[in-house]
mmCIF file of C-alpha atoms and ligand atoms in Angstrom:
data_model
loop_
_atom_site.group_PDB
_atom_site.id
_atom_site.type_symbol
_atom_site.label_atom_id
_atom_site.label_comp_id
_atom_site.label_asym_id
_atom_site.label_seq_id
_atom_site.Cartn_x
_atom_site.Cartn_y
_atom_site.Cartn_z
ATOM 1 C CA UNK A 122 0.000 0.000 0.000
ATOM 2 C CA UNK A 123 1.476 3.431 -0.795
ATOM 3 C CA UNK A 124 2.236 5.274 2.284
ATOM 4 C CA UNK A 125 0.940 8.691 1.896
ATOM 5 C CA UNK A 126 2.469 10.087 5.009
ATOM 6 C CA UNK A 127 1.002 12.264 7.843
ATOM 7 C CA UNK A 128 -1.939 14.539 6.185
ATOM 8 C CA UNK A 129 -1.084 18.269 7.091
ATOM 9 C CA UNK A 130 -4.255 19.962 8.534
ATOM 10 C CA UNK A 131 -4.288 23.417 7.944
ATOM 11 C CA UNK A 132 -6.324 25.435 10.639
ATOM 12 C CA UNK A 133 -8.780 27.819 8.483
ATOM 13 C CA UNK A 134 -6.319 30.740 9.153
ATOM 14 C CA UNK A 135 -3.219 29.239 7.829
ATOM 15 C CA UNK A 136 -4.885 28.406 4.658
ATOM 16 C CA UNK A 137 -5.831 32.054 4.247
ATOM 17 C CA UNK A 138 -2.731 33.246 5.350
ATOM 18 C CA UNK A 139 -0.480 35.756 3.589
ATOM 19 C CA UNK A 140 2.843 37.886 3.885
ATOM 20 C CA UNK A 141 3.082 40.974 1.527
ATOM 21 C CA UNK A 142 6.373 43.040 1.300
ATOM 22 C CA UNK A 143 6.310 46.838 0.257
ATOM 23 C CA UNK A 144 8.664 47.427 -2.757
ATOM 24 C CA UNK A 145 9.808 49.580 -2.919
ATOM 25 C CA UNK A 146 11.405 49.872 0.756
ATOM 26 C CA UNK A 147 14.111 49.987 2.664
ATOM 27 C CA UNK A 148 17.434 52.394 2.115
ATOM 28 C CA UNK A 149 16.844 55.578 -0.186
ATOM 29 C CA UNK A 150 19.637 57.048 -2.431
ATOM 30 C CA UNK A 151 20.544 59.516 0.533
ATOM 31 C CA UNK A 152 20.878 56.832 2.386
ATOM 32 C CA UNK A 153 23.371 54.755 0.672
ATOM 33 C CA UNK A 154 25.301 57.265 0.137
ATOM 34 C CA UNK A 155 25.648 58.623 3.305
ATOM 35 C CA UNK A 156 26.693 55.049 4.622
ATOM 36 C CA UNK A 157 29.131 54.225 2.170
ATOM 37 C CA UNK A 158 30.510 57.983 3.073
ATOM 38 C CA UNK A 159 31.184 56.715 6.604
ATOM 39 C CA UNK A 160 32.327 53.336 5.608
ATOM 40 C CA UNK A 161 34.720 54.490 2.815
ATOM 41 C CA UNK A 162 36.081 57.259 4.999
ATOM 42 C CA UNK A 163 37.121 54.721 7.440
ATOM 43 C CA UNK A 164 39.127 52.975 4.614
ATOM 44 C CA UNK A 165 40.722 55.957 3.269
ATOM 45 C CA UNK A 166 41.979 57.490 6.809
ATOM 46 C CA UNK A 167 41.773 55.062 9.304
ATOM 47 C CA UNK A 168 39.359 54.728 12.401
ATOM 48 C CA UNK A 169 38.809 57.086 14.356
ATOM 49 C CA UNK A 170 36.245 58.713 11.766
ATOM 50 C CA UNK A 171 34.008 61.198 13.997
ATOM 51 C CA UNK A 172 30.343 61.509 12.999
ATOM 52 C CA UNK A 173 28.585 64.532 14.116
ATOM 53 C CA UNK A 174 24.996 63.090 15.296
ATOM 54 C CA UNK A 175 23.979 59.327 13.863
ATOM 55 C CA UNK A 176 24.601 59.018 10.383
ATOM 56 C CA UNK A 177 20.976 58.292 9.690
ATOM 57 C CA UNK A 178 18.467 57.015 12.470
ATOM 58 C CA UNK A 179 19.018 53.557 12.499
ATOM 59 C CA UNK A 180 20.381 51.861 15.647
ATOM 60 C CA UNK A 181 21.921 48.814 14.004
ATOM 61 C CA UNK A 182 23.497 51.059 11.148
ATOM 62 C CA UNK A 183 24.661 53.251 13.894
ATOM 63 C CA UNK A 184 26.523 49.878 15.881
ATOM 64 C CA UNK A 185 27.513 48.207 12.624
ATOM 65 C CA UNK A 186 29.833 51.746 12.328
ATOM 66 C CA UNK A 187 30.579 51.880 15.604
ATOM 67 C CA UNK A 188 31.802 48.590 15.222
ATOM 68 C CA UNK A 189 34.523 49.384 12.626
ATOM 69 C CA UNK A 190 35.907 52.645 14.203
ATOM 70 C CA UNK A 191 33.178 55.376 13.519
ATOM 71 C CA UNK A 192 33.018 57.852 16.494
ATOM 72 C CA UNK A 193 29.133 59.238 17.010
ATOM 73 C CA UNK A 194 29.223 62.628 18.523
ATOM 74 C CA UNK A 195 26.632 64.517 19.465
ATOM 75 C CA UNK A 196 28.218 68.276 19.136
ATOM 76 C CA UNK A 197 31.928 68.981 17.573
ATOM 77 C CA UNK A 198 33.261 70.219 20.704
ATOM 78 C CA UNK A 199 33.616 66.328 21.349
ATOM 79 C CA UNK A 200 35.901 66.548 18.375
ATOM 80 C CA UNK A 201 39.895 66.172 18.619
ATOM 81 C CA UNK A 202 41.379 69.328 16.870
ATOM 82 C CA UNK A 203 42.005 68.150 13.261
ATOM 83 C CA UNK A 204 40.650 65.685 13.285
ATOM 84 C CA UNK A 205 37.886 64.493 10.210
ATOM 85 C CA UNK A 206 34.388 65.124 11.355
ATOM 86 C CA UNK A 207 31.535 63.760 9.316
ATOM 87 C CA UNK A 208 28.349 65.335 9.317
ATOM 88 C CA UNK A 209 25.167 63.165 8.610
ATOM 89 C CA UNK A 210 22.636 62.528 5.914
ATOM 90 C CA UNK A 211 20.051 65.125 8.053
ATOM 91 C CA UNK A 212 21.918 68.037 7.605
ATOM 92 C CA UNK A 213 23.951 70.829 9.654
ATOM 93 C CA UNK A 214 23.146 74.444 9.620
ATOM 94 C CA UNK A 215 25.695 77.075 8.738
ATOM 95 C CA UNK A 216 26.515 77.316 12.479
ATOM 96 C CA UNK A 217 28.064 73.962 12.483
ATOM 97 C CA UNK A 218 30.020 74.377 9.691
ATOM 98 C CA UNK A 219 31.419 77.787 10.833
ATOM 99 C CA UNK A 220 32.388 75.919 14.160
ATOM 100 C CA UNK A 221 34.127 73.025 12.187
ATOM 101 C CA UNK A 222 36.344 75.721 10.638
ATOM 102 C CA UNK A 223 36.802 77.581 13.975
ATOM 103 C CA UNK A 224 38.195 74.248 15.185
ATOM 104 C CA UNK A 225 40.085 73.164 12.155
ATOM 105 C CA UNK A 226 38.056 70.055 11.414
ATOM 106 C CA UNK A 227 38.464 68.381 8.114
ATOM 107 C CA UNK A 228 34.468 67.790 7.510
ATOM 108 C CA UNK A 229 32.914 65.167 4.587
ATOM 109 C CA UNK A 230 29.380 66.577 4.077
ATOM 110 C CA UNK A 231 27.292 63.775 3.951
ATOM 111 C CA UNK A 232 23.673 65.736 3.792
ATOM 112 C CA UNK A 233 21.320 64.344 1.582
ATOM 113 C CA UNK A 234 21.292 66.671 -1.532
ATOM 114 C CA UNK A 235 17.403 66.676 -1.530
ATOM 115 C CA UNK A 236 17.947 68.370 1.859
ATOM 116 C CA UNK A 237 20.471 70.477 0.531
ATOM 117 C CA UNK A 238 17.853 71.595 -1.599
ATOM 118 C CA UNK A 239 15.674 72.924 0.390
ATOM 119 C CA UNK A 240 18.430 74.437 2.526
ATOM 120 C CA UNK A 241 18.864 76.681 -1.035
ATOM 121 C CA UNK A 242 15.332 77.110 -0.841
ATOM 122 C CA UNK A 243 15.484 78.651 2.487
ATOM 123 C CA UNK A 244 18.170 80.593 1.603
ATOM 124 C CA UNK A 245 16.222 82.229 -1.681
ATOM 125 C CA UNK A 246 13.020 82.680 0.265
ATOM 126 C CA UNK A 247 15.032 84.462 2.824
ATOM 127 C CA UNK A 248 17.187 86.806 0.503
ATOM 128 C CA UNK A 249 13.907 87.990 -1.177
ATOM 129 C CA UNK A 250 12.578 88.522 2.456
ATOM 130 C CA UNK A 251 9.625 86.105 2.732
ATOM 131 C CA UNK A 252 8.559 84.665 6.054
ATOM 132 C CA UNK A 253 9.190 81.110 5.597
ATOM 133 C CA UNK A 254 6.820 78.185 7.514
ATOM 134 C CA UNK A 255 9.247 75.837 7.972
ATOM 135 C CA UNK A 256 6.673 72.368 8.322
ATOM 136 C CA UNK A 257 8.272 70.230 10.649
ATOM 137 C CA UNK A 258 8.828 68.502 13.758
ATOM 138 C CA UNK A 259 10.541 70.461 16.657
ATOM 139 C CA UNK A 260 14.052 68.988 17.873
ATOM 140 C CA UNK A 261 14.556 66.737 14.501
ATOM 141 C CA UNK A 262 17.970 67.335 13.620
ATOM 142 C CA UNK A 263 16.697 68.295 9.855
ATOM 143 C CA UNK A 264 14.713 71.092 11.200
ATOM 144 C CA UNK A 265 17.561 72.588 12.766
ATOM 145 C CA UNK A 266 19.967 72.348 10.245
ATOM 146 C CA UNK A 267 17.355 74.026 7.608
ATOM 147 C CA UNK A 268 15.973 77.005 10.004
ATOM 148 C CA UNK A 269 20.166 77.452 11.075
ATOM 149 C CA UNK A 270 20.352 78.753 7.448
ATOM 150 C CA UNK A 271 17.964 81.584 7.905
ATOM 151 C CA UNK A 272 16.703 81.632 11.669
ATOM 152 C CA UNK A 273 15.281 85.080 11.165
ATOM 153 C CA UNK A 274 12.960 84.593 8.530
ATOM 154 C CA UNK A 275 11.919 80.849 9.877
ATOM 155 C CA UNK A 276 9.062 79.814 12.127
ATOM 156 C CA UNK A 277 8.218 75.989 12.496
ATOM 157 C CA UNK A 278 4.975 74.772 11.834
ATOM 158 C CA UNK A 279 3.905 71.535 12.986
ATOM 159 C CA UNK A 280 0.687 70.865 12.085
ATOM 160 C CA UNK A 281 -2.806 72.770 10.954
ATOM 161 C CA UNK A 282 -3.093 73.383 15.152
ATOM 162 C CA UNK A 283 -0.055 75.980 14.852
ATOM 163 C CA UNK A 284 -1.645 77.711 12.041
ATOM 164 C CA UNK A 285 -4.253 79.824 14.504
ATOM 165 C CA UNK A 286 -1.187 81.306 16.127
ATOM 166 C CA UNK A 287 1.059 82.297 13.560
ATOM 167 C CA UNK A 288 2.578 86.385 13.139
ATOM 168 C CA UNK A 289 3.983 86.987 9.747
ATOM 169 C CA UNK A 290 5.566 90.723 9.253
ATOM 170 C CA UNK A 291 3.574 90.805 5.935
ATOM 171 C CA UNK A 292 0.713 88.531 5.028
ATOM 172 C CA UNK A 293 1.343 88.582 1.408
ATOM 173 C CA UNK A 294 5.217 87.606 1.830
ATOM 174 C CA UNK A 295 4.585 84.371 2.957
ATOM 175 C CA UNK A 296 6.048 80.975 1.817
ATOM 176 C CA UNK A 297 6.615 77.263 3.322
ATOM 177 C CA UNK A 298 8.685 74.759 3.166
ATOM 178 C CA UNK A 299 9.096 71.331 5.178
ATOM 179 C CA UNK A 300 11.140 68.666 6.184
ATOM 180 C CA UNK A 301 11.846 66.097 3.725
ATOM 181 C CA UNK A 302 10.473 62.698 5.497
ATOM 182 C CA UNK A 303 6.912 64.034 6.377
ATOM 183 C CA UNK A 304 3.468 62.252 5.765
ATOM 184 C CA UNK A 305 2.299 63.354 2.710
ATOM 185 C CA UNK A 306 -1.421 63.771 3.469
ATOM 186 C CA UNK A 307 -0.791 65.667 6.477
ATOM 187 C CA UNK A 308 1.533 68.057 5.255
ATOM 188 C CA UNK A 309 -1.204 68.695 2.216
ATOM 189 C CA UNK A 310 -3.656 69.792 5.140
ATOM 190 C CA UNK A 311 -1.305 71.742 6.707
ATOM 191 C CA UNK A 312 -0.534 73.936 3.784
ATOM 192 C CA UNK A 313 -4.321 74.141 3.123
ATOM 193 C CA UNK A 314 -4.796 75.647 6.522
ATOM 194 C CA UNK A 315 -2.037 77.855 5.967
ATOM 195 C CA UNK A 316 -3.282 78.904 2.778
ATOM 196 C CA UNK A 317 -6.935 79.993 4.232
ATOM 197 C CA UNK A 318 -4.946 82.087 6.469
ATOM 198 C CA UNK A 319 -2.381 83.130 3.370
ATOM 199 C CA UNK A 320 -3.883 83.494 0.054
ATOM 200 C CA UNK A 321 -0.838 84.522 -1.304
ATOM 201 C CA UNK A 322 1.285 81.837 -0.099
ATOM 202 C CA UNK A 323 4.419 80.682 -2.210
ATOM 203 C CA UNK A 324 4.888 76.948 -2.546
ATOM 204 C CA UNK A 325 8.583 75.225 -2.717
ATOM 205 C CA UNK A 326 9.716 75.363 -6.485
ATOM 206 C CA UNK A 327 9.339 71.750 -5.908
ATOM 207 C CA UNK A 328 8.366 68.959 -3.847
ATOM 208 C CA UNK A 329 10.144 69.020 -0.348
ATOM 209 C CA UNK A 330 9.306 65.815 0.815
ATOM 210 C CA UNK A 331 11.232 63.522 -1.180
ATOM 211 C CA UNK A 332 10.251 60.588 -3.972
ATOM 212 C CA UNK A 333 11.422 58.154 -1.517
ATOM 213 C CA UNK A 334 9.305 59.257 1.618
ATOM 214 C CA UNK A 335 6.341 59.344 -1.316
ATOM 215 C CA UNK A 336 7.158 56.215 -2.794
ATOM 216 C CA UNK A 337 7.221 54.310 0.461
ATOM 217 C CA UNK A 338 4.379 55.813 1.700
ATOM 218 C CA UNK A 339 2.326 55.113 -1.435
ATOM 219 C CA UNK A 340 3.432 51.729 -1.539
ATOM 220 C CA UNK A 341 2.386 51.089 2.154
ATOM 221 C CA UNK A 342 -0.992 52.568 1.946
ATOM 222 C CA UNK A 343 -1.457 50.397 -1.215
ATOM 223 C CA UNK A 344 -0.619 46.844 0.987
ATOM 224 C CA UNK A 345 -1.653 48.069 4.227
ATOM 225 C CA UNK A 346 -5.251 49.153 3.723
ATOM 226 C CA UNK A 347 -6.521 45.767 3.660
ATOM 227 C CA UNK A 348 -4.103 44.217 6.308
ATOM 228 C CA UNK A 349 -4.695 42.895 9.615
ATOM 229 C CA UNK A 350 -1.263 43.661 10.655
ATOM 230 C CA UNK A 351 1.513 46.113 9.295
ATOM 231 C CA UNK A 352 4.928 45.357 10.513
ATOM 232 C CA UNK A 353 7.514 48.598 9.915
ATOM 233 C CA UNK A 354 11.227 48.036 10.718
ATOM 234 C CA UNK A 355 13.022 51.276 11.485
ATOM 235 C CA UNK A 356 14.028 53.272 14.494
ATOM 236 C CA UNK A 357 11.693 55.376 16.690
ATOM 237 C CA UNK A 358 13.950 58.380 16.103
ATOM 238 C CA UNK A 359 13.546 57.298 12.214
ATOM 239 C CA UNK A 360 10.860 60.335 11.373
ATOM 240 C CA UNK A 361 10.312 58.787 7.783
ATOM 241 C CA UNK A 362 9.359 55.153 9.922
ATOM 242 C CA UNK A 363 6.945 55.878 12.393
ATOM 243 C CA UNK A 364 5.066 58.121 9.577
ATOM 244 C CA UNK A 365 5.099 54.419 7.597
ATOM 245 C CA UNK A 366 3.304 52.957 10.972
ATOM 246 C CA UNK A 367 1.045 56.564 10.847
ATOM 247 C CA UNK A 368 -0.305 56.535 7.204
ATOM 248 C CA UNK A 369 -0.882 52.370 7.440
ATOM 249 C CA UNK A 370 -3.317 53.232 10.217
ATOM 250 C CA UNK A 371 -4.651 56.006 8.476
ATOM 251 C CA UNK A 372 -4.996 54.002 5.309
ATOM 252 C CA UNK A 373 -7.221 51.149 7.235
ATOM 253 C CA UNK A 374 -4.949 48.349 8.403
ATOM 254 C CA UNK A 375 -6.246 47.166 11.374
ATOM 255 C CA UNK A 376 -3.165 47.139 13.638
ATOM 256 C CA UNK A 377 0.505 48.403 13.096
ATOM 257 C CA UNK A 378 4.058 48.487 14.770
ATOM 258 C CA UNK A 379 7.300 49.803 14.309
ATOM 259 C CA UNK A 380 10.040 47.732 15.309
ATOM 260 C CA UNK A 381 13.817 47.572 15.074
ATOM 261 C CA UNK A 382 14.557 43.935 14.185
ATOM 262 C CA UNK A 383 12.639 40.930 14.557
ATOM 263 C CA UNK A 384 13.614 41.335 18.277
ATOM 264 C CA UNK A 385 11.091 43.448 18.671
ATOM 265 C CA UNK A 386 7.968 41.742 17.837
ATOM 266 C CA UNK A 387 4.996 40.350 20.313
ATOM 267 C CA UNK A 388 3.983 36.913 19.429
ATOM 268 C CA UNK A 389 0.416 37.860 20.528
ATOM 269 C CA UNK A 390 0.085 40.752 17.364
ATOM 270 C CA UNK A 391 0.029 37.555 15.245
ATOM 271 C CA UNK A 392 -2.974 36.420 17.067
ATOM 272 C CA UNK A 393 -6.003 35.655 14.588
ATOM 273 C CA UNK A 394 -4.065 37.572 11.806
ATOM 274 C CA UNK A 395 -3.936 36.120 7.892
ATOM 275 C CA UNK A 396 -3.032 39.336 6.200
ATOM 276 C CA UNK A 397 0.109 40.837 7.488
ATOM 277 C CA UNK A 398 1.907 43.620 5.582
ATOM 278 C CA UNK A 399 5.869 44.221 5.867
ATOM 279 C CA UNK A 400 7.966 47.656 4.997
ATOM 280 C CA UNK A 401 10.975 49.613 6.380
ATOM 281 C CA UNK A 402 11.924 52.795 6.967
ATOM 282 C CA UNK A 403 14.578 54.310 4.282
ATOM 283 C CA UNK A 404 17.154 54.346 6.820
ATOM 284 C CA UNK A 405 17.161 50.420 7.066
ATOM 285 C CA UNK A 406 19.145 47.552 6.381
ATOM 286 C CA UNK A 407 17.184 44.657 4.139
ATOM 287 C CA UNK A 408 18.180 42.193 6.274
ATOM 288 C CA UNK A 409 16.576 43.372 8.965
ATOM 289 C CA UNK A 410 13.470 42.949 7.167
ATOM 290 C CA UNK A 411 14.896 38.912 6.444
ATOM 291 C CA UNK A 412 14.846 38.752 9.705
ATOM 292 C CA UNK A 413 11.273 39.965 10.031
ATOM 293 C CA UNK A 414 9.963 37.350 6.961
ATOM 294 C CA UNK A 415 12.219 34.476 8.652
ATOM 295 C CA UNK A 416 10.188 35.102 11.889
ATOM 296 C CA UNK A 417 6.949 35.039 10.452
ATOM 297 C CA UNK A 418 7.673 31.604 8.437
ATOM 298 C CA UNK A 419 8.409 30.300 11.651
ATOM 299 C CA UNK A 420 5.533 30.879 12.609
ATOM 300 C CA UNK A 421 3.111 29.485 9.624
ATOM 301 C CA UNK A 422 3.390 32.540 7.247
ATOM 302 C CA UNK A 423 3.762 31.786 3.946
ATOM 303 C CA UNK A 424 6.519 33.620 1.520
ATOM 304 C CA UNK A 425 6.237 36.910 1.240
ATOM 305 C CA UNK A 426 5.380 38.159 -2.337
ATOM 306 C CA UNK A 427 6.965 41.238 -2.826
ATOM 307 C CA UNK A 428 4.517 44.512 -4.251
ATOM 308 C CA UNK A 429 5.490 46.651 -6.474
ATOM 309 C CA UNK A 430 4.399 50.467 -6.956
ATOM 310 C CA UNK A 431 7.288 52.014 -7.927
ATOM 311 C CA UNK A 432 10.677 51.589 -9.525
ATOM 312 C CA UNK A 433 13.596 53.633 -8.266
ATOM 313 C CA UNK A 434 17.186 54.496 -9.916
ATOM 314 C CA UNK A 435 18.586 57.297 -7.900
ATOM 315 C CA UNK A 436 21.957 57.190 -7.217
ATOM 316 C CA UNK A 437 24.060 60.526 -5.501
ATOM 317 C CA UNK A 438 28.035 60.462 -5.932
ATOM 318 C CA UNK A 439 29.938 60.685 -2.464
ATOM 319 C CA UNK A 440 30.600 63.884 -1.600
ATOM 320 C CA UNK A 441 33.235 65.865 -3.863
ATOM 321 C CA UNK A 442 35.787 66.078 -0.846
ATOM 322 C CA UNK A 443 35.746 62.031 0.009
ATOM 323 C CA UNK A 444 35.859 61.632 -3.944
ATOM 324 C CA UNK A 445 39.231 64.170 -4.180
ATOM 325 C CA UNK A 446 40.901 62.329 -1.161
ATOM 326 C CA UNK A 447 39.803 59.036 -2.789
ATOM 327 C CA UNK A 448 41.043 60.056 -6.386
ATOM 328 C CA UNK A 449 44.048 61.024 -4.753
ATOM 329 C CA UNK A 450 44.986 58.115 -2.948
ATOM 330 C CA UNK A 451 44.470 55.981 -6.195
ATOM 331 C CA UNK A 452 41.118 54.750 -4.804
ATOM 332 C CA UNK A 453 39.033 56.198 -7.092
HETATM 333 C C1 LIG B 1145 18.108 62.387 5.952
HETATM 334 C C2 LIG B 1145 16.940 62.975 5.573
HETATM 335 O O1 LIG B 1145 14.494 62.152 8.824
HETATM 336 P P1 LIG B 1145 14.382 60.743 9.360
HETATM 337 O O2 LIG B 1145 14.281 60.770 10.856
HETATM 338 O O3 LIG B 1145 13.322 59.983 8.696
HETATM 339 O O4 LIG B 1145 15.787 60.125 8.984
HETATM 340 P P2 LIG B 1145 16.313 58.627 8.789
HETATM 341 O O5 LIG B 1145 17.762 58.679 9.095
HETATM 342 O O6 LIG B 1145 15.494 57.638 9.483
HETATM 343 O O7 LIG B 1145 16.106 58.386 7.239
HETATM 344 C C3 LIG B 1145 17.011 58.837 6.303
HETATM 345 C C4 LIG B 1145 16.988 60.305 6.098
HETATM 346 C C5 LIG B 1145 18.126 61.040 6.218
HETATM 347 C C6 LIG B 1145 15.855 60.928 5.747
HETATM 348 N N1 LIG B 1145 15.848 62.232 5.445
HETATM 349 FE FE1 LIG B 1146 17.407 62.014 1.035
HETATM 350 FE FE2 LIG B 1146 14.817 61.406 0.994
HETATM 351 FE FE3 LIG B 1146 16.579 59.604 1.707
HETATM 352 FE FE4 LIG B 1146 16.077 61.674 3.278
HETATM 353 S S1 LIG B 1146 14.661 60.027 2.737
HETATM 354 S S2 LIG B 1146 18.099 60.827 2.788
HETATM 355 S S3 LIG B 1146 15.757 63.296 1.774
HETATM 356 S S4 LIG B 1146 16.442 60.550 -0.332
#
């Protein structure tokens, strides 16, 4: 007699069961190249390589560093004299750098150039003498390097609440601009409310929260709104990742968490779930999110099938004074 073996029983929620991964996700262009900046400068000179604040809000990125011989700071009076000082992918203000030369720091600029932008922006606003709402949270290390480059002419704005209690020298000089990693929706009714106050408001010549904050929030709402659970990898200091969490709640799934590794997650969210939803924050490593998919097919949970709803190609060069010492040394 042919032996068919033990018959597997599914229980009604195992059959139904499915794991869907946002794509895209994870690390942004800013990202990547604010990493490698960190890594490759520990190459070129050696360890210690100081890094004013964490390169970009991720704890394990942060460790893996800290690991080979990066130095987190948190100000650059920390900093040895001369030594090289890199600041991260958020941003400084003028201030800092203006310190950094005070103290004869040899600094790699690691700033996201879509942050850069908008510190430009700021800038022109500022020189043509607008008042500039500056959308944003207070304290995120963003914020303060964009209102450092015109502190006169900024006030932060930090949702429609504010907008009641704003003074503007002119009410037909205003114009706003916001931090890059903000929800998308929110910041939309922001700048609504500011514009009933404003008529004449002037936008940002373009888009200041970036394609990759967009893209993963699009592609979140788009696997989330369904879900019974939405798992988001990514740092609680990680503004870009708890907004993920945010706008998957907003969207419809029925729960949603932000963790920082597979560590992280309660056995008990999985409790009566078949649709769970999986995306990271673009400050995070993908195999933290293998980490997340191996726990879950641990567990029952099928594959994940990954989701497409958008492609990206975005790639920045390191910053022109790694790429001179690099070129120099024969490295580039
Ligand atoms: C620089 C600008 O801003 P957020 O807290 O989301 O930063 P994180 O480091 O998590 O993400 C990368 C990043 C860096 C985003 N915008
Ligand atoms: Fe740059 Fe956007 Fe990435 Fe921030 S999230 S580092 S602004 S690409």
């Amino acid at each position: 007699m042919t032996d068919l073996g033990t018959p597997i029983v599914l229980r009604p929620e195992e059959a139904e069961r499915a794991v869907r991964l946002a794509a895209p996700r994870g690390y942004c262009a800013g990202v990547d190249r604010a990493v490698i900046t960190v890594e490759q400068a520990l190459d070129l000179y050696g360890p210690p390589v100081y890094v004013r604040k964490q390169i970009v809000h991720n704890k394990h990125v942060v460790a893996d560093l800290e690991q080979r011989g990066a130095v987190f700071v948190e100000e650059l009076d920390e900093v040895p004299e001369g030594a090289t000082v890199v600041f991260s992918a958020h941003g400084v203000s003028p201030a800092v750098h203006d310190q950094a030369a005070e103290r004869s720091l040899k600094t790699i600029d690691a700033t996201c150039p879509l942050v850069t932008k908008v510190h430009h922006e700021a800038r022109r606003f500022a020189s043509d003498d607008y008042d500039i709402l500056l959308i944003g949270h207070e304290g995120h290390e963003e914020v303060e390097g964009t209102a450092g480059e015109a502190p006169e002419h900024i006030q932060l704005v930090q949702g429609p609440d504010d907008v009641a209690g704003i003074t503007v020298r002119d009410p037909d000089k205003v114009a706003w601009l916001s931090q890059t990693t903000l929800s998308v929706d929110e910041t939309l009714a922001t700048v609504d409310a500011i514009r009933a106050r404003f008529p004449n408001l002037l936008d940002p010549p373009s888009d200041d929260i970036c394609y990759a904050t967009q893209n993963r929030q699009l592609a979140i709402k788009e696997i989330g709104q369904d879900a019974d659970l939405v798992i988001v990898v990514g740092s609680a200091n990680s503004s870009n990742s708890v907004r993920l969490a945010e706008v998957a709640l907003e969207a419809g799934a029925k729960a949603a968490y932000r963790i920082d590794d597979a560590g992280e997650i309660d056995e008990a969210w999985l409790d009566g779930v078949e649709k769970v939803s999986v995306t990271s924050g673009a400050s995070v490593p993908d195999s933290l999110v293998v980490g997340v998919l191996d726990y879950l097919a641990a567990r029952g949970f099928p594959d994940a099938t990954a989701v497409h709803t958008a492609e990206e190609s975005l790639i920045f060069a390191l910053p022109p004074e790694l790429r001179r010492d690099l070129r120099a040394a024969g490295k580039a």
